[in-house]
Every structure is written in C-alpha cells, then in structure tokens.
Amino acid sequence: MSSTAITDSPAPWLRDNCPCDTCRDPRNGQKLFQITDLPPGLAVGSVREVPGATGAGWEVVWEPDGHRSLYPADWLDAHAPTGGARGTGGDGRTEADKELWAAADLAGRLPDASWDAYVGDRAVRIHALESVRRLGFVLLREVPRRDRMVLDVAETFGFVRRTNYGELFEVRVEPDPNNLAFTGALITPHTDNPYRDPVPTVQLLHCLRNEARGGDSGLVDGFHAAALLRREDPRAFDVLTRVPVEFSFTDARTELRAQRPLIDVDPLGRIREVRFNNRSIGTLHESAPVLAEFYAAYRRFGELLLRPALRLDFRLAPGDCLIFDNTRLLHARTAFAESGARHLQGAYADLDGLGSALAVLRRDGAAA
Amino acid sequence: MSSTAITDSPAPWLRDNCPCDTCRDPRNGQKLFQITDLPPGLAVGSVREVPGATGAGWEVVWEPDGHRSLYPADWLDAHAPTGGARGTGGDGRTEADKELWAAADLAGRLPDASWDAYVGDRAVRIHALESVRRLGFVLLREVPRRDRMVLDVAETFGFVRRTNYGELFEVRVEPDPNNLAFTGALITPHTDNPYRDPVPTVQLLHCLRNEARGGDSGLVDGFHAAALLRREDPRAFDVLTRVPVEFSFTDARTELRAQRPLIDVDPLGRIREVRFNNRSIGTLHESAPVLAEFYAAYRRFGELLLRPALRLDFRLAPGDCLIFDNTRLLHARTAFAESGARHLQGAYADLDGLGSALAVLRRDGAAA
C-alpha cells in the first residue's frame, strides 16, 4: 500500500476517524470531539509509514493544528474510499442484505432449530438468529409449552416491546375481540401493527395448542413481493413508496394512527420496510388522480402477495415458536373452527436487539 | 352538497371506505375484505340522496356486484377528494404538525405542569402531552423523588422501551462508564441511541438530585435547525437526507449498528426525524467525493446546532422530569464536578403510545 489511501481521502473524514486516545475515550470507544471542533482548513501536513507492534501503519501530522493520528494499514485497507465504490457493509436491514425467497426456495430447508440446541449451542443460535436476518424467520421446535414462555424466548435475543395488546397477547377465540386475530376467521397475509410508529420489528408466536380443524399458518416474503412489483410494474412500485397511507386502530383504551408508505425504501432506493394490513388501513386523503393511481398499485401489490407460489404454508405444532421480521414478512392463517382448541401466545420485540445479540455471539465465538 | 363528491371520487377508494357491517366488523371497526376482493371493473351504478336518523347520506349501488354502500354526507364532506388538495391531517410526526422554535420563542412560556395537576386534571395532561407533540417536550414539576418513579411517569402515557441500558438508566458518575453520559463530562447537543433502529422515540429524564456545580441542561429543536439548513444551504440539507450514516455502540454485552441519514424526510420531503450524535458516529463508506460533500454538510449542520440562539438553557431542579421527543430534540448538558451530587434517572418510551394516550384523553373528554 502507498500513501494514496491517505492523500485520496477527504481530510475531515480521515480526521474524524482518528483512533487516538484524545479523540476516542479509551474506556468505551466513544468519540470525544465534535465535528465543529476540527480546525477550518484541515489538511494532511505530512504522512509517513511507521512500523508497529500490531502491524504497519501510517502516521499523519495535521495542518494547521499539529495533531498526530496513527492509522493502522489494515484499517485503511478496509475503510479508505477507493475509486468511488460504495462499501458493501450495510446494516443488514435492506433488501441488499437479504435472501429473498418464494415458497419453493425453502422446500426441504425450512430454517428451524430445537429449543435445547438453540439454548445450548452457540452455532445453532447464531444460525437461528442469522435466519431471521437473512430469510426473515426461524422456527424453534420443542419450546416448553409453558404459559408466558414466549417472553423468555424473546429475552434470548432482545427485549420485549409492550403494546396496547399487553406484554404478550393470547391468540385464541375471545368473546369480545378487539381484533379479528382473536376470532376463528381466516386472516390474509399482513404485517402487524402498521398503526404503530415505530412498528414492532420482530414478532414471536408460540404455539401452545393446535387441535382445531384449520388454523394453518402462512408466510410471504414482502421484500420479494415488492421486488417483483418493481420489476413487473415499476410505476406501481414507485407510487407505493411515495404515498403515505393512514393506518389506524381504535378500541376503548387506544387510538393509534400512523401514516407511512406501504413500501419504505432507504435513501438509495433499497426496500427497507413493508406494511400491509387491509384490516387497519384507513381513509386516504389525496387528490382524485393520486387516489386512482394509488388504488391501482395497491391492488396490484395485493394480488402479488396472494400468489400461491410466494406463500410458504405450514402448520404450527404445539411447542413451535415462530420468530419473524415484522418489517418484511407477512403472516397469515387459514380459518379454524371456533370450537376447536387453538392457542398461541404472541409477543413483539425488535430487530436491533436481535442484531446485537447475533454480533456479540459471533464476536465472543471468534475470541473464544 | 351534490352527488359530485361521489362521482368525482375514484371508485376503489370510495368502495374501500364503505362503512357497512359486511365491509367492517361492527365489533372493532376492522375492515373485513381485501382490496383484491373487489370486483374488476368496479363502478358506481347509481347514486341517490337518502335521509337518515343521524343526518343525510348518499346511497351508492355498485356495478357489477350490486353491493350497497351508504355514505353519511358529513363523512363525504370531510374526506372526499376535492379538486386536488391534499388533506391536512398528518399523523403528527413531521415538521408540518410541529411548532418549530428557537430559545427566544419559548421565553416566559416553557411548557410545564406540576405533577399533581398532570395526574389529576385532564386538561393539564392534554396540554402536557400536546406540548411534547407540538414543541417536542414538557417539563413536569414536583414529581415525587422516588427511585424508579421515572417508569411510573412513562406509564402515564405509554410503555417503557427497554434497551441495553436497562429498563431505566442512572445518569450519574459511574466508576467504569460505558457511555460518557455516565461521567461528569460536558455533553454537546445530541439525540440518543441513533445506533438503535427503531430508535427510542421518547426520552424521560427525572432529576433526583442536582447539587453539583454545572450540569445545566440544554435543548435544541433539531427540526428547526434542519429547516434552517434547508433554507441556508439546500444542497447540504439534501446531502444529509441522502447519505446513510453508520452509528455504532459496543460494550461487553452489546454491539449495535444502524445506518440512517442524519435528517430523515417523509416521501413528501417533510422533515420527520433527526439523528445527531458525535460520540457514536462510525466510519462512513462512500466514495471520496460523497465523503467530502457529506462532511462539509455535516459540519455545517453541526455549526447550526451549536448556535446559541437555538439552544434553550435551563437547570433541572430535584423533582423535575423532562419528557422529550428523541426523534426531534437534541439534548445537552454542561460539565459538572464529578464530586458533586447529580443524579437523574432516565427511561425511554415511544411517541405512538403518547399520541394514543392524547387522542383517548381528548375523545373521552369530548364524550364526557
């Protein structure tokens, strides 16, 4: 390597990444200066290669303040801007970091793990959490059928997100349901709680009993469906990323509203979140031409989400606990006899905690 | 009103809003059909005005399926698309629904309320929660200085969001701080936890003791600062809405990363979230020209956020509990003597729950 990694880098970027102990707190790695603390006219004064105990590096003396920074050569190799290519390291949340799937893609390779292995074996747990990140879900088997066990499952990778439905919610036939989930009705593919912002990003469903006729489960990869829409009807895709959609939920103690597009893209246009829920979509307030365009696109996306090829069907057995990405996967169920015994316990959590748990498992595994 | 509100509305939009009991579950108001269930070629067959016990309405008979919908005239007045104007009813989360402020705008009208009045008086509580929605914060006074009381405050309007810092966190000098917040250091204006996604949208800080020299508080309206940047340097504003910024936090049990722009706008370009935290900003991976452009814009925004005119300074007294919008306001504190007794307890919660609590208070108040 030559010094071009230094001289080709914008000075404020390079200086902002100075690893010295006056720039970063050695106790916690937090940056100790503001971007506004850097002197105006910042420039590399001199560069020289220096040997180091942990590998070679490059020392920069900065103008005009004389600050010295030492950049390990490894760090420059990994991070310096080279030629114009954007780094590949996303934060794992957009389509760029996912494996999109249709039902057939998962034939014979449903991501699952037994509870005992998940708890006892680091590699299994890494695989399970990675499945949620890459495929959008994992199915844990033989999870103890204990009341409130779903909360313990959530705590293995993050924190339970309480909502108006409680710390956990009972998915079974209720006498006075505030949500159709709590009846025996068929539920078409949807994401949960689109009327919340921030939406709960992870959902868990733990099956305690499933003896009813019907009540089978379905999952659809919403990112895949959105990507198909973009390919088949780019204009409809564009409309669904641009029109804020009102979602609402009301009961005796709750009145939630949020306005977000059905397909949320990041600033680079990559699919990042999908919201789809016919039960709670509210009244859109737009001009007639925008409404006409939106409804055509909405219907088109809805048709796509119902394609049988996209839907993975399976049946939750007692002890199964499904963990899935609620910003990406749509879930569904067939109708079941209200007299039958079907009982799930559900809870919400968040993807950031799951990502952290996964990163720590990997880090500690690498260090072991 | 004439029938033009009907005939000028796109048919799928109008039908999607049919209020009849077969289209919406009368128990919970949830929609019972999918957009894909509507017949192709949907059109208004006939329209007639009908008198009603609760006011006049319009009955539509639909082609081709003969479904009948009855739309109250009031509803059409409020919702039908008229001429091309977008409805004004946002979800309260973008700059369009905020009152942006500089410090002088709040002179003599700091939004505050005593705890007793907040608990006992619906109007006071509405005013307090509305202050968080419109101004970004409220200061509750004389909140009992009990350990963990901050959690009770959060439960008055929503649910505590647990994080790696715990259900609550202690803001005081810690022997081995994993965050500079837990030292006596000056902390410049920042939003919390930008390395979380979803970020906690509400923060609470409850002052139990504040006898140290220093340790005064500051708030800056990040939406106002972003709007100023847009006016003064539109190009810099644009860059900050487009470039995903890596934020990270690492300690023994945590490894969080998120990539989001510093200024998040909704699909209509309205400011919706601000993230700013020098301590946890990571290494950006972009081409050299993008890095150069980003750093110039970042610095410009940083300078703006430090303008004294924007910063509201005050001192938290024992018993004060500050509740603020962490997607909008930046908070800061002056340095304090580490030997001094300063102790806050903090917690996170979310804006959606706060908005729901406010809507329910208003609804129940209107019904009372």
XYZ file of C-alpha atoms in Angstrom:
736
model
C 0.000 0.000 0.000
C 1.170 3.501 -0.668
C 0.175 6.737 0.987
C -2.531 7.363 -1.610
C -5.157 5.874 0.727
C -4.345 8.853 2.929
C -3.974 11.530 0.307
C -7.042 10.419 -1.659
C -9.280 10.542 1.409
C -11.177 13.719 2.273
C -9.376 15.240 5.234
C -12.425 15.661 7.542
C -13.397 12.025 7.054
C -9.901 10.807 7.826
C -9.505 13.046 10.851
C -12.968 12.099 12.130
C -11.697 8.528 12.231
C -8.554 9.275 14.236
C -8.245 6.423 16.736
C -6.004 8.163 19.287
C -6.873 8.320 22.964
C -7.600 12.019 22.933
C -10.038 11.592 20.045
C -11.753 8.497 21.450
C -12.422 7.577 25.031
C -10.260 4.501 25.632
C -12.853 3.217 28.148
C -15.741 2.948 25.690
C -14.546 3.949 22.228
C -16.857 6.961 22.091
C -15.702 9.944 20.092
C -14.628 12.844 22.270
C -14.727 15.753 19.831
C -17.369 17.449 17.762
C -17.057 17.767 14.029
C -17.161 21.520 14.657
C -14.070 21.248 16.873
C -11.875 20.453 13.879
C -9.883 23.453 12.689
C -11.028 25.117 9.472
C -8.693 24.420 6.587
C -7.852 20.988 7.909
C -5.275 19.244 5.724
C -2.744 16.463 5.849
C 0.600 18.111 6.655
C 2.844 15.071 6.391
C 2.474 11.314 6.061
C 4.958 8.623 6.908
C 4.838 4.893 7.172
C 5.631 3.572 10.611
C 6.210 0.031 11.810
C 4.076 -1.110 14.715
C 3.856 -3.974 17.157
C 0.467 -4.955 15.729
C 1.330 -4.260 12.094
C 2.396 -1.352 9.960
C 0.556 1.942 9.963
C 0.613 5.445 8.644
C 1.201 8.487 10.753
C -0.389 11.746 9.703
C 0.570 15.121 11.108
C -2.293 17.507 10.562
C -2.293 21.128 9.475
C -2.944 23.599 10.964
C -3.165 22.163 14.484
C -0.282 19.670 14.504
C -2.458 16.809 15.765
C -0.948 13.363 15.133
C -3.026 10.408 14.009
C -1.826 6.861 13.529
C -3.920 4.745 11.157
C -3.253 1.007 11.038
C -2.654 -0.148 7.473
C -5.334 -2.811 7.965
C -7.865 -0.174 8.837
C -7.010 1.891 5.776
C -7.290 -1.192 3.575
C -10.756 -1.897 4.904
C -12.161 1.604 5.065
C -10.418 4.139 2.838
C -12.579 5.284 -0.080
C -11.202 3.627 -3.163
C -12.008 4.872 -6.568
C -15.675 5.601 -5.981
C -17.029 2.235 -4.894
C -19.529 2.326 -2.088
C -18.666 -0.062 0.716
C -20.755 -3.183 0.850
C -21.332 -3.216 4.567
C -24.991 -2.375 5.044
C -26.671 -2.538 8.418
C -28.495 -5.713 7.485
C -31.919 -4.123 7.195
C -32.440 -3.559 3.470
C -33.014 -5.953 0.609
C -29.287 -5.712 -0.190
C -28.546 -7.861 2.866
C -31.417 -10.330 2.494
C -32.000 -13.583 0.704
C -35.377 -13.098 -0.948
C -37.471 -16.222 -1.284
C -40.568 -17.803 -2.770
C -42.081 -20.893 -1.158
C -40.228 -23.341 -3.407
C -36.876 -21.830 -2.456
C -37.341 -23.104 1.079
C -38.522 -26.604 0.204
C -36.603 -29.008 2.409
C -34.676 -26.234 4.130
C -37.095 -24.536 6.466
C -34.923 -22.617 8.914
C -35.526 -24.309 12.237
C -33.786 -25.429 15.406
C -34.741 -27.327 18.513
C -35.045 -25.262 21.654
C -32.436 -27.282 23.502
C -29.885 -26.821 20.733
C -30.732 -23.137 20.422
C -30.145 -22.626 24.137
C -27.092 -24.836 24.458
C -25.167 -24.480 21.221
C -23.729 -21.169 20.113
C -23.517 -22.220 16.449
C -27.199 -23.193 16.413
C -28.205 -19.927 17.994
C -26.116 -17.972 15.500
C -27.741 -19.894 12.670
C -31.230 -19.264 14.038
C -30.762 -15.522 14.519
C -28.995 -15.230 11.183
C -32.039 -16.918 9.591
C -34.255 -14.142 10.944
C -31.848 -11.601 9.473
C -31.404 -13.227 6.066
C -34.673 -15.087 5.445
C -36.922 -13.176 7.812
C -37.801 -16.006 10.187
C -36.870 -19.069 12.158
C -38.996 -21.797 13.682
C -37.890 -23.012 17.095
C -39.142 -26.513 17.890
C -39.972 -28.174 21.206
C -40.058 -24.921 23.089
C -41.548 -25.720 26.510
C -45.305 -25.199 26.376
C -45.340 -23.021 29.442
C -47.556 -20.022 29.919
C -45.539 -16.837 29.133
C -42.648 -18.869 27.733
C -42.773 -16.651 24.625
C -41.369 -13.836 26.747
C -38.398 -15.974 27.740
C -37.779 -16.741 24.075
C -37.765 -13.009 23.260
C -35.311 -12.341 26.063
C -32.800 -14.720 24.487
C -32.105 -12.099 21.817
C -33.563 -8.817 22.912
C -36.251 -7.010 24.789
C -39.989 -7.478 24.735
C -41.786 -4.499 23.231
C -45.017 -3.927 25.103
C -48.002 -2.641 23.142
C -51.689 -1.993 23.728
C -52.133 -5.769 23.422
C -50.029 -6.231 26.536
C -46.625 -7.665 27.238
C -47.888 -10.777 25.489
C -51.131 -11.422 23.657
C -53.295 -14.520 23.524
C -54.155 -15.637 20.001
C -57.327 -17.650 20.564
C -61.030 -17.121 20.250
C -62.065 -14.303 22.546
C -65.681 -13.463 23.440
C -65.399 -9.753 22.615
C -62.467 -9.473 20.206
C -60.892 -6.061 19.638
C -59.051 -7.607 16.701
C -60.004 -10.280 14.170
C -56.860 -12.150 15.165
C -58.796 -13.143 18.282
C -61.563 -14.932 16.355
C -61.525 -18.048 14.186
C -61.596 -16.005 10.992
C -59.242 -16.527 8.083
C -56.546 -13.861 8.147
C -54.880 -12.960 4.861
C -51.185 -12.059 4.671
C -50.424 -8.908 6.623
C -47.857 -7.232 8.782
C -48.799 -6.409 12.353
C -49.371 -3.045 13.962
C -48.799 -0.750 10.970
C -50.646 1.873 13.030
C -47.666 1.937 15.366
C -44.652 4.081 14.612
C -42.152 2.741 15.368
C -43.733 -0.528 14.354
C -42.633 -3.582 16.363
C -39.942 -5.040 14.146
C -39.967 -8.638 15.427
C -42.925 -10.844 16.224
C -42.978 -14.132 18.113
C -45.811 -16.647 18.028
C -45.559 -19.595 20.390
C -47.986 -22.449 19.807
C -49.372 -23.969 22.984
C -52.244 -25.959 21.437
C -53.400 -26.508 17.886
C -56.097 -29.135 17.760
C -58.636 -27.154 15.730
C -59.508 -28.006 12.157
C -57.827 -25.341 10.058
C -55.659 -22.659 11.583
C -52.674 -23.421 9.357
C -50.009 -20.742 9.013
C -48.594 -18.932 6.017
C -45.657 -16.610 5.452
C -44.927 -14.380 2.471
C -41.642 -12.564 1.868
C -42.825 -8.981 1.463
C -39.418 -7.819 0.211
C -39.570 -10.425 -2.534
C -43.100 -9.367 -3.443
C -42.074 -5.711 -3.502
C -39.069 -6.516 -5.681
C -41.366 -8.413 -8.076
C -43.687 -5.439 -8.213
C -40.743 -3.179 -9.025
C -39.801 -5.479 -11.890
C -43.314 -6.041 -13.226
C -44.740 -2.573 -12.686
C -42.088 -0.012 -11.723
C -44.614 2.789 -11.720
C -46.854 0.999 -9.182
C -43.801 0.297 -7.011
C -42.873 3.944 -7.128
C -46.386 5.036 -6.138
C -46.379 2.713 -3.135
C -43.087 4.155 -1.918
C -44.366 7.711 -2.201
C -47.952 7.837 -0.911
C -48.276 7.928 2.889
C -51.036 5.542 3.926
C -53.106 6.056 7.014
C -53.345 3.069 9.338
C -55.442 3.220 12.474
C -56.575 1.145 15.395
C -59.171 2.118 17.954
C -60.597 0.424 20.983
C -61.768 1.517 24.415
C -58.260 2.415 25.614
C -56.384 3.013 22.389
C -56.399 5.329 19.427
C -53.369 4.765 17.265
C -52.619 6.323 13.880
C -49.599 6.304 11.631
C -49.014 7.419 8.065
C -46.341 5.528 6.226
C -45.961 4.241 2.690
C -46.687 0.569 2.041
C -43.138 0.140 0.788
C -40.428 2.085 2.541
C -37.129 2.497 0.740
C -33.871 3.873 2.075
C -32.232 6.958 0.525
C -30.586 4.693 -2.043
C -33.946 3.283 -3.112
C -33.443 -0.117 -1.475
C -36.504 -1.800 0.036
C -36.333 -1.424 3.786
C -39.812 -1.979 5.226
C -43.163 -3.255 4.042
C -46.511 -2.504 5.688
C -49.633 -4.254 4.529
C -52.795 -4.733 6.527
C -56.249 -4.488 4.995
C -57.944 -4.572 8.386
C -56.437 -1.351 9.635
C -55.892 0.712 6.501
C -57.752 3.991 6.954
C -59.055 6.714 4.691
C -56.503 8.245 2.371
C -56.657 11.974 1.790
C -55.221 12.676 -1.609
C -56.362 14.197 -4.861
C -58.543 12.027 -7.092
C -55.724 11.276 -9.583
C -53.355 10.209 -6.788
C -56.082 8.062 -5.211
C -56.790 6.388 -8.542
C -53.111 5.689 -9.083
C -52.572 4.511 -5.531
C -55.521 2.118 -5.566
C -54.428 0.540 -8.842
C -50.946 -0.002 -7.401
C -52.294 -1.201 -4.043
C -54.475 -3.781 -5.751
C -51.602 -4.922 -7.911
C -49.376 -5.397 -4.858
C -52.238 -7.172 -3.067
C -52.656 -9.591 -5.964
C -48.961 -10.277 -5.978
C -48.925 -11.004 -2.249
C -51.664 -13.607 -2.777
C -49.778 -15.564 -5.431
C -49.644 -19.149 -4.200
C -46.018 -19.505 -5.307
C -44.988 -16.826 -2.836
C -46.723 -18.275 0.175
C -44.987 -20.750 2.443
C -47.649 -22.863 4.173
C -47.054 -24.907 7.278
C -48.765 -25.855 10.471
C -47.563 -24.765 13.868
C -47.268 -27.773 16.152
C -47.548 -27.423 19.905
C -44.155 -26.266 21.133
C -43.261 -24.445 17.916
C -42.254 -20.826 18.291
C -42.096 -18.748 15.130
C -39.827 -15.683 15.253
C -40.115 -13.351 12.285
C -39.231 -9.945 10.916
C -42.438 -7.898 11.019
C -40.973 -5.222 8.742
C -40.562 -7.767 5.964
C -42.646 -10.941 6.256
C -46.414 -11.038 6.018
C -48.119 -13.726 8.042
C -51.488 -15.359 7.531
C -53.627 -18.177 8.769
C -56.491 -20.239 7.451
C -59.832 -20.142 9.248
C -60.392 -22.571 12.091
C -63.396 -23.926 13.952
C -64.062 -21.576 16.862
C -64.968 -24.588 18.979
C -61.520 -26.103 18.406
C -58.593 -25.687 20.757
C -56.047 -23.402 19.156
C -53.948 -21.220 21.404
C -50.864 -19.221 20.575
C -49.118 -16.671 22.738
C -47.545 -13.799 20.894
C -45.115 -11.034 21.735
C -43.165 -8.317 19.979
C -39.502 -7.402 20.128
C -37.049 -5.537 17.901
C -34.519 -6.313 15.211
C -31.815 -4.046 16.594
C -31.537 -6.135 19.754
C -31.553 -9.322 17.697
C -28.747 -7.956 15.513
C -26.740 -7.028 18.590
C -27.210 -10.479 20.147
C -26.036 -12.069 16.915
C -22.991 -9.796 16.651
C -21.996 -10.495 20.261
C -22.350 -14.268 19.762
C -20.064 -14.033 16.756
C -17.561 -11.742 18.450
C -17.336 -13.857 21.581
C -17.183 -17.001 19.468
C -14.281 -15.592 17.461
C -12.490 -14.604 20.666
C -13.025 -17.992 22.336
C -73.734 19.086 -1.485
C -74.395 17.348 -4.736
C -73.503 13.854 -5.846
C -70.238 15.081 -7.383
C -68.376 14.088 -4.229
C -69.357 10.546 -5.200
C -68.860 10.720 -8.921
C -65.550 12.594 -8.683
C -64.062 10.032 -6.308
C -62.084 7.090 -7.676
C -64.349 4.071 -7.299
C -61.886 1.766 -5.467
C -61.186 4.470 -2.886
C -64.879 5.065 -2.272
C -65.713 1.393 -2.060
C -62.735 0.722 0.217
C -64.339 3.172 2.629
C -67.765 1.519 2.656
C -68.925 1.613 6.289
C -71.493 -1.211 6.141
C -71.442 -4.112 8.566
C -70.364 -6.636 5.984
C -67.399 -4.464 4.996
C -66.356 -3.602 8.546
C -66.596 -5.693 11.674
C -69.115 -3.854 13.868
C -67.304 -5.102 16.985
C -63.994 -3.435 16.268
C -64.275 -1.429 13.044
C -61.713 -3.577 11.246
C -62.075 -3.972 7.524
C -63.320 -7.417 6.539
C -62.383 -7.586 2.854
C -59.173 -7.458 0.870
C -58.613 -4.877 -1.816
C -58.282 -7.878 -4.159
C -61.809 -8.997 -3.233
C -63.338 -6.035 -5.046
C -64.709 -6.968 -8.477
C -62.711 -5.835 -11.500
C -64.403 -3.017 -13.369
C -65.843 -1.601 -10.160
C -68.029 1.452 -10.860
C -70.792 3.476 -9.302
C -74.059 2.127 -10.741
C -76.475 4.561 -9.178
C -76.409 7.292 -6.536
C -79.300 8.718 -4.586
C -79.599 11.026 -1.641
C -81.262 9.444 1.362
C -82.447 10.990 4.612
C -81.131 9.382 7.768
C -81.743 9.434 11.508
C -78.261 10.846 12.077
C -78.200 13.119 9.034
C -78.498 12.862 5.303
C -76.409 10.481 3.288
C -75.796 9.119 -0.148
C -76.518 5.601 -1.187
C -74.400 4.037 -3.888
C -75.331 0.832 -5.683
C -72.183 -0.662 -7.164
C -71.605 -2.275 -10.513
C -71.082 -5.095 -11.241
C -71.768 -6.745 -7.878
C -74.831 -4.798 -6.685
C -73.268 -4.037 -3.274
C -74.942 -1.104 -1.490
C -72.954 1.491 0.430
C -74.389 4.341 2.461
C -72.033 7.276 2.967
C -73.007 9.926 5.517
C -72.914 13.396 3.966
C -70.686 14.544 6.836
C -68.178 11.870 6.012
C -68.095 12.835 2.350
C -67.646 16.488 3.271
C -64.670 15.629 5.422
C -62.994 13.029 3.252
C -63.923 13.144 -0.425
C -61.051 14.296 -2.647
C -61.798 17.816 -3.700
C -60.112 19.365 -6.632
C -56.626 18.102 -5.929
C -55.884 19.422 -2.452
C -54.125 17.006 -0.151
C -55.829 16.625 3.194
C -54.180 18.452 6.047
C -54.444 15.663 8.584
C -50.919 14.383 9.059
C -50.061 11.837 11.704
C -48.395 14.472 13.830
C -44.859 13.281 13.249
C -43.456 15.587 10.570
C -42.485 19.239 10.642
C -45.915 20.036 9.126
C -47.527 19.320 12.501
C -44.911 20.953 14.695
C -44.270 24.396 16.075
C -40.581 24.940 15.413
C -38.778 27.076 17.965
C -35.623 28.926 18.859
C -34.835 29.651 22.506
C -36.368 33.136 22.454
C -39.681 31.753 21.205
C -40.140 29.950 24.498
C -39.140 32.828 26.794
C -41.727 33.008 29.532
C -43.701 30.074 28.174
C -41.717 26.982 28.951
C -44.185 24.115 28.616
C -44.529 22.738 32.113
C -47.027 21.331 34.571
C -46.988 20.210 38.176
C -47.175 16.501 38.707
C -50.324 16.755 40.815
C -52.145 18.733 38.130
C -50.877 16.406 35.405
C -52.217 13.399 37.276
C -55.471 14.931 38.411
C -56.584 17.272 35.669
C -57.397 16.022 32.199
C -56.878 19.435 30.597
C -53.406 19.756 32.100
C -52.453 16.316 30.943
C -53.714 17.031 27.443
C -51.700 20.247 27.400
C -48.577 18.472 28.604
C -48.745 15.644 26.053
C -49.687 18.090 23.309
C -46.560 20.084 24.217
C -44.435 17.019 23.530
C -46.187 16.620 20.176
C -46.006 20.272 19.113
C -42.895 21.650 20.806
C -41.056 18.407 21.404
C -41.010 18.472 25.207
C -42.671 19.168 28.510
C -41.226 19.664 31.972
C -43.175 18.063 34.788
C -42.514 19.688 38.169
C -42.610 18.305 41.682
C -42.600 14.717 40.506
C -42.012 12.576 43.622
C -38.300 11.962 44.005
C -38.703 8.241 44.363
C -36.370 5.659 42.961
C -37.817 4.305 39.656
C -40.520 6.983 39.607
C -39.468 7.776 36.027
C -41.027 4.459 34.985
C -44.340 5.461 36.541
C -44.204 8.733 34.618
C -43.656 6.841 31.352
C -46.596 4.567 32.111
C -48.925 7.566 32.295
C -48.733 7.857 28.506
C -47.226 4.697 27.116
C -44.872 1.825 27.583
C -41.280 1.813 28.731
C -38.904 0.758 25.976
C -36.123 -1.338 27.485
C -32.674 -1.048 25.963
C -29.167 -2.293 26.675
C -29.026 0.431 29.336
C -31.811 -1.345 31.204
C -35.415 -0.548 31.958
C -34.123 2.695 33.398
C -30.636 4.154 33.420
C -28.818 6.104 36.090
C -27.309 9.364 34.865
C -24.577 9.970 37.409
C -20.855 9.484 37.652
C -20.085 5.785 37.285
C -16.697 4.208 38.054
C -16.429 2.365 34.710
C -18.707 4.239 32.313
C -19.743 2.527 29.080
C -21.037 5.916 27.947
C -19.813 9.465 28.505
C -23.285 10.304 29.806
C -22.219 8.480 32.950
C -19.277 10.798 33.649
C -19.137 14.477 34.563
C -18.162 15.483 31.031
C -19.826 18.201 29.031
C -22.193 16.643 26.522
C -22.970 18.625 23.394
C -26.426 18.532 21.771
C -27.283 15.081 20.541
C -30.082 12.607 20.109
C -29.879 9.333 21.989
C -29.328 5.839 20.674
C -29.006 6.569 16.936
C -27.393 3.121 16.732
C -30.803 1.657 17.531
C -33.336 1.066 14.799
C -36.074 1.642 15.700
C -34.638 4.432 17.810
C -36.456 5.100 21.105
C -38.709 7.997 20.167
C -39.350 9.451 23.635
C -36.886 10.065 26.420
C -37.584 10.867 30.061
C -35.066 12.331 32.486
C -36.129 12.586 36.103
C -33.930 14.694 38.372
C -33.457 13.222 41.838
C -30.525 15.412 42.960
C -28.667 18.258 41.334
C -26.279 19.840 43.788
C -23.190 19.747 41.605
C -21.607 22.858 40.132
C -22.539 22.783 36.458
C -24.697 20.084 34.981
C -27.170 22.540 33.454
C -29.411 21.273 30.674
C -29.929 22.405 27.128
C -32.409 21.567 24.388
C -32.230 22.335 20.676
C -35.090 21.890 18.225
C -33.491 19.658 15.592
C -36.392 20.150 13.179
C -35.901 23.900 13.371
C -32.169 23.507 12.808
C -32.781 21.208 9.846
C -35.298 23.650 8.380
C -32.725 26.449 8.763
C -30.140 24.332 6.994
C -32.583 23.721 4.153
C -33.069 27.470 3.810
C -29.431 28.467 4.145
C -27.825 25.599 2.259
C -30.353 23.424 0.380
C -27.624 21.319 -1.093
C -26.216 20.429 2.336
C -29.719 19.597 3.570
C -30.233 17.325 0.612
C -26.950 15.519 1.219
C -27.847 14.870 4.846
C -31.178 13.322 3.834
C -29.492 11.025 1.321
C -26.321 9.653 2.856
C -26.830 6.755 5.290
C -24.641 7.314 8.322
C -23.255 4.488 10.374
C -23.845 4.753 14.105
C -22.487 2.144 16.455
C -22.263 1.262 20.115
C -20.204 -1.531 21.612
C -19.659 -2.773 25.115
C -19.173 -6.149 26.778
C -22.749 -7.278 26.102
C -23.800 -5.123 23.164
C -22.888 -4.496 19.570
C -25.421 -2.221 17.924
C -25.218 -0.696 14.447
C -27.669 1.274 12.362
C -27.318 3.208 9.121
C -29.710 6.088 8.751
C -29.397 9.597 7.356
C -28.916 12.453 9.809
C -32.116 14.033 8.528
C -34.948 11.697 7.617
C -37.700 13.091 5.420
C -41.025 11.505 4.526
C -41.952 10.752 0.898
C -43.205 14.339 0.572
C -39.845 15.721 1.667
C -41.038 16.837 5.104
C -38.579 16.547 7.993
C -39.546 13.551 10.081
C -36.556 12.510 12.182
C -33.175 13.892 13.105
C -30.224 11.858 14.356
C -27.107 13.566 15.604
C -24.525 12.094 17.929
C -20.818 12.729 17.545
C -19.936 10.111 20.150
C -21.361 7.180 18.247
C -20.978 8.163 14.595
C -18.966 5.457 12.873
C -16.904 5.157 9.743
C -18.710 6.097 6.546
C -18.049 4.007 3.483
C -18.625 6.197 0.467
C -16.639 7.450 -2.469
C -14.243 10.325 -1.806
C -16.493 12.940 -3.473
C -19.522 11.843 -1.437
C -17.446 11.849 1.752
C -16.182 15.347 1.010
C -19.702 16.574 0.356
C -21.147 14.809 3.388
C -18.504 16.125 5.771
C -18.992 19.702 4.604
C -22.753 19.362 5.141
C -22.325 17.565 8.475
C -20.082 20.321 9.758
C -22.494 22.970 8.579
C -25.373 21.269 10.384
C -23.192 20.835 13.469
C -22.372 24.554 13.497
C -26.025 25.407 13.167
C -26.962 23.148 16.073
C -24.455 24.994 18.251
C -25.881 28.455 17.571
C -26.637 29.951 20.977
C -29.949 31.364 19.716
C -31.245 27.865 19.108
C -30.361 26.439 22.495
C -32.800 26.619 25.367
C -30.825 26.513 28.621
C -32.297 25.629 31.971
C -31.443 23.748 35.098
C -33.260 20.649 36.193
C -34.364 21.002 39.802
C -34.899 17.976 42.003
C -38.355 16.643 41.169
C -38.313 17.885 37.575
C -39.000 15.283 34.922
C -38.229 16.236 31.352
C -40.149 14.323 28.671
C -38.974 14.906 25.115
C -39.173 13.712 21.541
C -35.888 11.960 20.816
C -36.539 11.988 17.061
C -36.565 15.787 17.076
C -34.930 17.477 20.055
C -31.252 17.335 20.828
C -30.308 17.469 24.476
C -27.106 18.614 26.085
C -25.582 19.372 29.441
C -22.730 21.425 30.760
C -19.873 19.702 32.581
C -20.194 19.187 36.306
C -17.834 18.423 39.151
C -17.613 14.659 39.434
C -17.512 15.020 43.201
C -20.879 16.792 43.179
C -24.190 15.070 43.735
C -26.077 14.976 40.455
C -28.371 12.085 39.817
C -31.001 11.669 37.140
C -32.923 8.550 36.257
C -33.741 8.138 32.602
C -36.005 5.905 30.568
C -37.221 5.553 27.015
C -40.724 5.210 25.621
C -42.413 5.840 22.276
C -44.342 8.599 20.552
C -47.057 6.330 19.173
C -48.248 5.431 22.656
C -48.083 9.080 23.684
C -50.177 10.057 20.682
C -52.723 7.366 21.516
C -52.957 8.476 25.147
C -53.527 12.047 23.985
C -56.213 11.025 21.475
C -58.035 8.934 24.084
C -57.947 11.788 26.606
C -59.478 14.083 24.008
C -62.049 11.560 22.851
C -63.164 10.677 26.358
C -63.159 14.366 27.276
C -65.377 15.188 24.323
C -67.722 12.336 25.243
C -67.906 13.275 28.939
